[in-house]
Amino acid sequence: MLSISHRFVRMVAVAFLAFFLGSSAYVMGASSGTIKGRIFDKDSKDVLPGATVLVKGTSLGAATDVNGNYVIHNVPTGNQTLAVSYIGYNPITIDVAVSETEDTHQDIYLEPRAITGKTVVVTAQAQGQMQAINQQLSSNTIVNVVSEAKIQELPDFNAAEAIGRLPGISTLRSSGEATQVVIRGIAPQYNLVSIDNITLASTQKYNRAVDLTMISPYMLESIDVYKAITPDMEANAIGGIVNMQLREAPSGLHSDLMWQSGYTQKTSKYNNYKAVGAVSDRFFDDNFGVYLLLNAEKYDRSADNMSAGYRVTSTNFTPGVSSPVQVTGMGLNRHFETRGRYGANFIIDYKLPNGTIQSINMVSRLNSKYTDYQTNYDYIGLGMNWNVQNGNANTDMAVNALQGKYDFGFMSMDLSAANSYSRNNNPFVPNFTFSEPAGPGSGIRGPIPLNTPPEDLYQLAQFDTTKGDLSQLGYNSYDFKENDQVYSGNFKIPLTFGSSVSGWLKVGGKYKYNYRINNENAPYAQLRYQGNDLVPHLRQQFPQLPYDQNQQGFFMYGFTNYDNSLVTNFLSDKFGDMLWVPGTGLLDEMTTYVRNNYSNAINWHDGDYEDKINDYTNYERYYAGYGMAELDMWQALSIVGGARYEADKMQFTAYHVKQLQHSADVIAVPVTAYPKNFYWLPMVQAKFNVTESIDMRYAFTKTLARPDFTELSPYLNMDLNSDYPSMGNPGLRPATSLNHDLMITLHSGELGLLSVGAFYKTISDFSYGIQYPLYPYSTAPGYDTLAQVPGAAQGTPVTTFYNNPYKAFIKGVEADFETRLWYLPDPFSGIVLSVNYTHLQSNTFYPLPLIKNRRVGKILQQIIVDSSRAGRLIDQPDDILNAAIGYDYKGFSGRLSFLFQGAMVNGIGTVPEQDSYTNNYFRMDASVRQKLPLEGLQIYLDVNNINSRADISTQQTTGGFTSEQYYGLTADVGIRYTL
């Protein structure tokens, strides 16, 4: 199966599509009608998404959408019988009369499965589990679902946390919470994230990843993670697609109010809060719906963070036996951060006789106020320094869309016009460095033994505030914006071929105009050396500061912060304490004073180099078109096939910047490049119902991963402080992946769902950073020859990016088991179980070109010798395990969740001893809910990270840490009223 050739699959897809096109004339002449309606829970009147509706004796059928709607076209006129099934409910059959002249409306109400003599109540956890199971089973592709009811039960901070509980999903973390998702070991920038099928603008300055921290789970109706895509989906998704659907107004007046407050163990403070309010109603005979949600929350995300750097001092060793690794430095960072999340959804929709018009509006903001105090040990330079910075960053996201759907009977149409916006802004981040120079009685004592972990070395430091000075002050600012305008259209034609075969033909396209702009500035002043023209002005403005006549700078002890709690008990004193921290108020005043009064001073570096080096503007136009068809035979076999065409064109402007002897002596030249590419992408999927409770699925897809923006940028950076100029490469090609997926699913009312799957990906043209020397035949972005590159000489080492000539391979197995024990006697009937496990394995070769000398006659030349080393893909864990045990009894609901994420590679070196890994991560969470006597009112308790797990990375050779981040436990108690 895995040896199916790309060419063969493309031929099958095209032939399959041609078959449907050639058969449409026959189909259109058939006498038929349409059946439509909704499916509900008989008792609660809640809609049932993912229910299956089949027309007995034919191949016709449909599955309900997230709002419980179903539509079946081309049903033969006359009396027909509908067979309706939904895991966890009693299947039923209903007779209907189908007319050719008007649609047949048939709403259906299902009852939960029950044991004779016993009433079974569908509890909250059971409802969430069943919704997810049925939505997955009814899909024509391989997908995992977090349903609306399950989202409400999870104790998760944001959407990324909720997605991270699905099979094959791991997460990247920041400030103690998940921020981005890794799908099947594929890094976040190679996956697609959308809301209501609208691709979200990236929140990252340099790559295509989307930060999901700002998306509150309470905004969402469901989350779908597509592991195998179909031709009507955007293909820039090697790992998969995350699609989040927003809520819309159900029938009747509804409201949902929630308030919670919380505790953070790290700071021992009880000052977190979250407030959510939602209201919805429908008017004009339920045709016009309005839904409004507002949310606001504040969380303490403070942490103690440690980081360490290493170097291999010699390559003359036996890997795995001996390895002279040396610690180069260690940093202790006491991080204080308060995060605020604010968001709103406003959705209106109007039901037409055979369609809907919907306006979707979502805005969200993540505000981060932070201060970092850092103590740095330089074990190579035998010195120490202290850094402090503080900022107030905002990350914004907005989606506005107008979508229309209409069913003409012979064809359905889906049109959309949308705008997606993101902004990452931090206008003023003051930062300062204090240094204690190397010398007798200061800094670090003595050479560092090889293979020694950093936690054994901190005691080598000597510390004296009378020997340290304020060596540098400055600030950073950045403002990144992205705006997408997206227009799409999809047209679907239902087809039938006799009573045993039916299907549909679908064609469509998408146009997207993307605009990205990044502005950064990082001015600074070096204060500690003779001839500094800023120091006299600062001495005059701040006469209270003690002055170091020898270093001609300001003694660090004049800035001391006397709050002892900032210094002590850092990571339980595993690495010593912080030694010293400064106050920030006076430092901020100094930076503002210089910024406002002495921006033209010689020693205030605020030229084109500080202002232009990371700036860029990018215009991108994306075009896509597709054709696909589905063939359903005997209600047992379904085949989906087709092809997608994608083209991408950019106008990318950045700067070539060369720094000379002074920051004012800078060459900054704007350069524009025009990257472009286009691809045909064939796809075929099949689903076979072996029995009523067993199905098998297989998919072959071809997907893309476009290079990150930093990689494609035509920038060139020649920095006086670096021996290696760096530049982008607009000529990079997108990576392409050939994906094979196989899944077997067993499902029934008693079993629930058990699925086992395997996948295999072959990825070509992954882009990687590389370093090589410039030669006369080399070029740089925007230049035709080496001679045109300012300051570049033959043999100059350059850091850039290129397409890896070696293929990458990743394979894995996934297993998912979801069940509830409703059929057991009380009290065991309230138990709900969930467990999924994923094992991954990847391999690629990382190119590591070697520079060697060769003699041609009397001339010694340098040549590049291709070399490489094998390794895993970045961000890929070997194992992922999620498990939960829940219990419902009357108005009580409790859940204990477990999450395990295996070690990930987060950096590849020239030798294995330089690789960096995260450690295995294991966390326990709990949630408890209790309904109160007043209808719709409940109280709840959520506890995250019960075991106070830290995020830890390790240097494999020494066993020492490369980083450790400790956040501790958080607990929230709240009250919720739902009407």
XYZ file of N, CA, C and O in Angstrom, residues 643-745:
412
model
N -8.137 16.525 -7.594
C -6.840 17.189 -7.630
C -7.029 18.663 -7.298
O -8.103 19.250 -7.512
N -5.963 19.258 -6.781
C -5.967 20.667 -6.406
C -4.779 21.359 -7.067
O -3.679 20.790 -7.149
N -5.013 22.592 -7.519
C -3.938 23.421 -8.087
C -3.741 24.625 -7.176
O -4.705 25.300 -6.794
N -2.480 24.888 -6.790
C -2.159 26.037 -5.963
C -0.995 26.811 -6.565
O 0.013 26.213 -6.966
N -1.145 28.133 -6.616
C -0.075 29.023 -7.076
C 0.106 30.125 -6.047
O -0.857 30.586 -5.418
N 1.349 30.556 -5.902
C 1.691 31.536 -4.880
C 2.714 32.509 -5.461
O 3.744 32.083 -5.995
N 2.426 33.817 -5.384
C 3.337 34.830 -5.912
C 3.554 35.899 -4.850
O 2.602 36.362 -4.220
N 4.828 36.312 -4.685
C 5.184 37.293 -3.662
C 5.923 38.488 -4.256
O 6.576 38.374 -5.288
N 5.807 39.588 -3.543
C 6.683 40.740 -3.744
C 7.258 41.059 -2.372
O 6.591 41.613 -1.508
N 8.515 40.689 -2.157
C 9.130 40.679 -0.835
C 10.259 41.707 -0.797
O 11.252 41.589 -1.508
N 10.104 42.738 0.047
C 11.106 43.785 0.169
C 11.732 43.750 1.556
O 11.015 43.756 2.565
N 13.057 43.704 1.596
C 13.811 43.747 2.847
C 15.049 44.611 2.601
O 15.138 45.313 1.593
N 16.026 44.537 3.495
C 17.181 45.432 3.405
C 18.486 44.650 3.390
O 18.639 43.631 4.089
N 19.420 45.141 2.568
C 20.815 44.751 2.683
C 21.482 45.790 3.562
O 21.541 46.974 3.214
N 21.974 45.344 4.708
C 22.540 46.272 5.685
C 23.959 45.848 6.008
O 24.202 44.696 6.375
N 24.897 46.795 5.863
C 26.277 46.553 6.237
C 26.691 47.621 7.241
O 26.577 48.812 6.993
N 27.148 47.160 8.404
C 27.595 48.074 9.446
C 29.095 48.305 9.300
O 29.873 47.370 9.197
N 29.504 49.589 9.302
C 30.915 49.953 9.163
C 31.500 50.230 10.542
O 31.145 49.573 11.522
N 32.382 51.202 10.663
C 33.084 51.426 11.921
C 32.213 52.087 12.980
O 32.541 52.087 14.152
N 31.116 52.694 12.612
C 30.238 53.352 13.572
C 28.807 53.119 13.127
O 28.540 52.913 11.948
N 27.871 53.155 14.086
C 26.485 52.864 13.728
C 25.935 53.844 12.706
O 24.997 53.536 11.977
N 26.529 55.070 12.666
C 26.074 56.027 11.658
C 26.612 55.702 10.275
O 26.077 56.159 9.266
N 27.683 54.895 10.216
C 28.290 54.520 8.937
C 27.700 53.195 8.484
O 28.297 52.130 8.673
N 26.555 53.253 7.903
C 25.812 52.047 7.544
C 25.323 52.170 6.112
O 24.861 53.229 5.689
N 25.486 51.083 5.393
C 24.883 50.990 4.065
C 23.589 50.196 4.216
O 23.610 49.032 4.625
N 22.458 50.800 3.925
C 21.159 50.137 4.018
C 20.436 50.324 2.695
O 20.036 51.443 2.349
N 20.302 49.245 1.956
C 19.728 49.307 0.610
C 18.487 48.425 0.556
O 18.561 47.221 0.844
N 17.319 48.973 0.211
C 16.136 48.115 0.047
C 16.268 47.235 -1.196
O 16.706 47.693 -2.251
N 15.883 45.976 -1.052
C 15.974 45.002 -2.139
C 14.647 44.260 -2.225
O 14.072 43.871 -1.208
N 14.159 44.054 -3.417
C 12.882 43.365 -3.625
C 13.091 42.092 -4.433
O 13.817 42.094 -5.431
N 12.478 41.028 -3.954
C 12.516 39.745 -4.661
C 11.081 39.317 -4.977
O 10.126 39.792 -4.353
N 10.940 38.379 -5.925
C 9.621 37.966 -6.400
C 9.510 36.429 -6.410
O 9.426 35.803 -7.468
N 9.483 35.802 -5.244
C 9.337 34.339 -5.214
C 7.970 33.917 -5.754
O 6.967 34.607 -5.567
N 7.933 32.765 -6.406
C 6.656 32.237 -6.885
C 6.778 30.729 -7.073
O 7.877 30.190 -7.264
N 5.654 30.049 -7.026
C 5.635 28.599 -7.242
C 4.213 28.172 -7.556
O 3.249 28.900 -7.279
N 4.061 26.993 -8.150
C 2.737 26.426 -8.378
C 2.862 24.909 -8.371
O 3.897 24.342 -8.725
N 1.760 24.244 -7.948
C 1.773 22.791 -7.803
C 0.405 22.198 -8.139
O -0.634 22.806 -7.876
N 0.441 20.990 -8.732
C -0.738 20.136 -8.857
C -0.669 19.088 -7.753
O 0.373 18.463 -7.543
N -1.789 18.864 -7.073
C -1.794 18.008 -5.890
C -2.921 16.982 -6.002
O -4.083 17.287 -5.719
N -2.633 15.752 -6.422
C -3.669 14.718 -6.507
C -3.949 14.104 -5.134
O -3.066 14.024 -4.285
N -5.194 13.660 -4.937
C -5.596 13.057 -3.660
C -6.674 12.020 -3.897
O -7.587 12.241 -4.701
N -6.586 10.896 -3.181
C -7.586 9.833 -3.256
C -7.800 9.266 -1.857
O -6.837 9.026 -1.121
N -9.073 9.078 -1.475
C -9.395 8.483 -0.186
C -10.499 7.466 -0.364
O -11.346 7.600 -1.267
N -10.499 6.455 0.500
C -11.530 5.421 0.448
C -11.948 5.038 1.858
O -11.115 4.991 2.772
N -13.244 4.765 2.002
C -13.797 4.297 3.276
C -14.666 3.082 2.992
O -15.557 3.125 2.134
N -14.412 1.975 3.694
C -15.152 0.726 3.480
C -15.753 0.274 4.803
O -15.049 0.083 5.796
N -17.092 0.153 4.820
C -17.796 -0.338 6.001
C -17.804 -1.860 5.971
O -18.608 -2.476 5.263
N -16.896 -2.458 6.708
C -16.780 -3.915 6.726
C -18.052 -4.528 7.290
O -18.612 -5.481 6.747
N -18.508 -4.005 8.420
C -19.792 -4.367 9.020
C -20.424 -3.076 9.523
O -19.881 -1.991 9.337
N -21.562 -3.179 10.190
C -22.199 -1.992 10.746
C -21.336 -1.349 11.835
O -21.503 -0.169 12.132
N -20.412 -2.091 12.412
C -19.617 -1.572 13.533
C -18.116 -1.536 13.240
O -17.333 -1.275 14.138
N -17.718 -1.813 11.999
C -16.296 -1.770 11.642
C -16.144 -1.044 10.312
O -16.852 -1.357 9.348
N -15.239 -0.083 10.255
C -14.921 0.527 8.973
C -13.415 0.691 8.833
O -12.677 0.773 9.818
N -12.973 0.703 7.579
C -11.570 0.886 7.234
C -11.445 2.105 6.330
O -12.288 2.319 5.460
N -10.366 2.879 6.524
C -10.139 4.080 5.718
C -8.692 4.104 5.241
O -7.778 3.747 5.989
N -8.534 4.548 4.004
C -7.188 4.758 3.462
C -7.184 6.082 2.710
O -8.155 6.448 2.046
N -6.076 6.800 2.804
C -5.954 8.079 2.100
C -4.544 8.243 1.561
O -3.557 7.925 2.245
N -4.468 8.710 0.328
C -3.209 9.208 -0.222
C -3.410 10.692 -0.525
O -4.363 11.076 -1.217
N -2.526 11.535 -0.021
C -2.607 12.972 -0.281
C -1.221 13.524 -0.545
O -0.213 12.969 -0.092
N -1.187 14.608 -1.302
C 0.046 15.351 -1.503
C -0.168 16.754 -0.935
O -1.112 17.440 -1.322
N 0.704 17.163 -0.020
C 0.551 18.439 0.650
C 1.853 19.226 0.596
O 2.902 18.707 0.192
N 1.768 20.501 1.036
C 2.886 21.439 0.908
C 3.259 22.029 2.260
O 2.479 21.998 3.214
N 4.447 22.620 2.308
C 4.871 23.457 3.427
C 5.726 24.577 2.850
O 6.876 24.359 2.464
N 5.138 25.753 2.756
C 5.891 26.879 2.200
C 6.935 27.363 3.203
O 6.676 27.368 4.403
N 8.096 27.803 2.721
C 9.158 28.233 3.648
C 8.715 29.400 4.514
O 7.827 30.183 4.143
N 9.363 29.525 5.675
C 9.077 30.636 6.562
C 9.505 31.955 5.928
O 10.356 32.000 5.030
N 8.955 33.046 6.443
C 9.201 34.358 5.851
C 10.650 34.800 6.032
O 11.214 35.453 5.142
N 11.260 34.471 7.151
C 12.678 34.802 7.322
C 13.525 34.107 6.266
O 14.483 34.681 5.740
N 13.181 32.882 5.930
C 13.948 32.126 4.954
C 13.799 32.704 3.547
O 14.753 32.740 2.776
N 12.599 33.176 3.217
C 12.344 33.705 1.875
C 12.761 35.169 1.717
O 12.860 35.666 0.601
N 13.013 35.839 2.816
C 13.315 37.268 2.754
C 14.629 37.524 2.013
O 15.611 36.809 2.190
N 14.688 38.593 1.189
C 15.935 38.913 0.482
C 16.906 39.746 1.320
O 17.717 40.486 0.774
N 16.840 39.629 2.645
C 17.705 40.442 3.495
C 19.156 39.971 3.422
O 19.462 38.818 3.102
N 20.086 40.884 3.725
C 21.501 40.564 3.880
C 22.013 41.366 5.071
O 21.865 42.587 5.118
N 22.589 40.692 6.043
C 23.052 41.327 7.280
C 24.550 41.123 7.413
O 25.021 39.998 7.580
N 25.316 42.228 7.346
C 26.766 42.176 7.551
C 27.070 43.013 8.784
O 27.155 44.242 8.742
N 27.215 42.337 9.911
C 27.358 42.964 11.219
C 28.823 42.980 11.629
O 29.514 41.959 11.535
N 29.292 44.120 12.122
C 30.682 44.212 12.582
C 30.972 43.218 13.698
O 32.102 42.758 13.849
N 29.962 42.892 14.497
C 30.167 42.029 15.655
C 30.072 40.548 15.308
O 30.164 39.708 16.193
N 29.873 40.225 14.052
C 29.738 38.828 13.657
C 30.705 38.513 12.531
O 30.911 39.326 11.623
N 31.312 37.335 12.604
C 32.210 36.889 11.540
C 31.440 36.295 10.362
O 32.035 36.018 9.318
N 30.146 36.091 10.531
C 29.379 35.376 9.524
C 28.187 36.213 9.075
O 27.190 36.309 9.784
N 28.250 36.847 7.920
C 27.067 37.526 7.382
C 25.929 36.523 7.199
O 26.153 35.324 6.997
N 24.722 37.015 7.271
C 23.561 36.142 7.077
C 22.653 36.746 6.019
O 22.611 37.960 5.835
N 21.920 35.876 5.326
C 21.016 36.347 4.287
C 19.920 35.315 4.064
O 20.056 34.136 4.414
N 18.799 35.794 3.495
C 17.709 34.899 3.142
C 17.894 34.335 1.749
O 18.885 34.598 1.065
N 16.909 33.564 1.328
C 16.993 32.913 0.020
C 15.606 32.879 -0.622
O 14.827 31.951 -0.406
N 15.261 33.904 -1.418
C 13.945 33.929 -2.069
C 13.721 32.810 -3.074
O 12.592 32.601 -3.530
N 14.774 32.094 -3.433
C 14.628 31.004 -4.398
C 14.217 29.682 -3.791
O 14.140 28.676 -4.507
N 13.941 29.644 -2.498
C 13.543 28.388 -1.871
C 12.236 27.856 -2.448
O 11.314 28.615 -2.755
N 12.165 26.533 -2.569
C 10.936 25.876 -3.006
C 10.136 25.407 -1.785
O 10.717 25.088 -0.743
N 8.809 25.325 -1.898
C 8.031 24.707 -0.817
C 8.404 23.236 -0.661
O 8.749 22.564 -1.640
N 8.344 22.756 0.553
C 8.484 21.324 0.785
C 7.204 20.621 0.334
O 6.110 21.175 0.428
N 7.344 19.423 -0.180
C 6.188 18.619 -0.583
C 6.218 17.300 0.165
O 7.281 16.740 0.432
N 5.042 16.812 0.494
C 4.937 15.571 1.259
C 3.942 14.636 0.589
O 2.826 15.039 0.238
N 4.346 13.392 0.419
C 3.448 12.334 -0.036
C 3.021 11.561 1.206
O 3.855 10.977 1.910
N 1.715 11.553 1.471
C 1.193 11.046 2.741
C 0.294 9.834 2.514
O -0.610 9.869 1.677
N 0.541 8.791 3.283
C -0.307 7.604 3.280
C -0.893 7.416 4.673
O -0.164 7.446 5.672
N -2.221 7.211 4.744
C -2.907 7.015 6.024
C -3.810 5.796 5.930
O -4.541 5.614 4.947
N -3.790 4.980 6.965
C -4.669 3.816 7.065
C -5.248 3.767 8.467
O -4.515 3.917 9.441
N -6.564 3.587 8.571
C -7.209 3.542 9.890
C -8.313 2.503 9.893
O -9.081 2.384 8.933
N -8.404 1.754 10.987
C -9.483 0.796 11.222
C -10.215 1.228 12.484
O -9.592 1.505 13.511
N -11.547 1.281 12.407
C -12.359 1.764 13.523
C -13.423 0.742 13.873
O -14.130 0.242 13.003
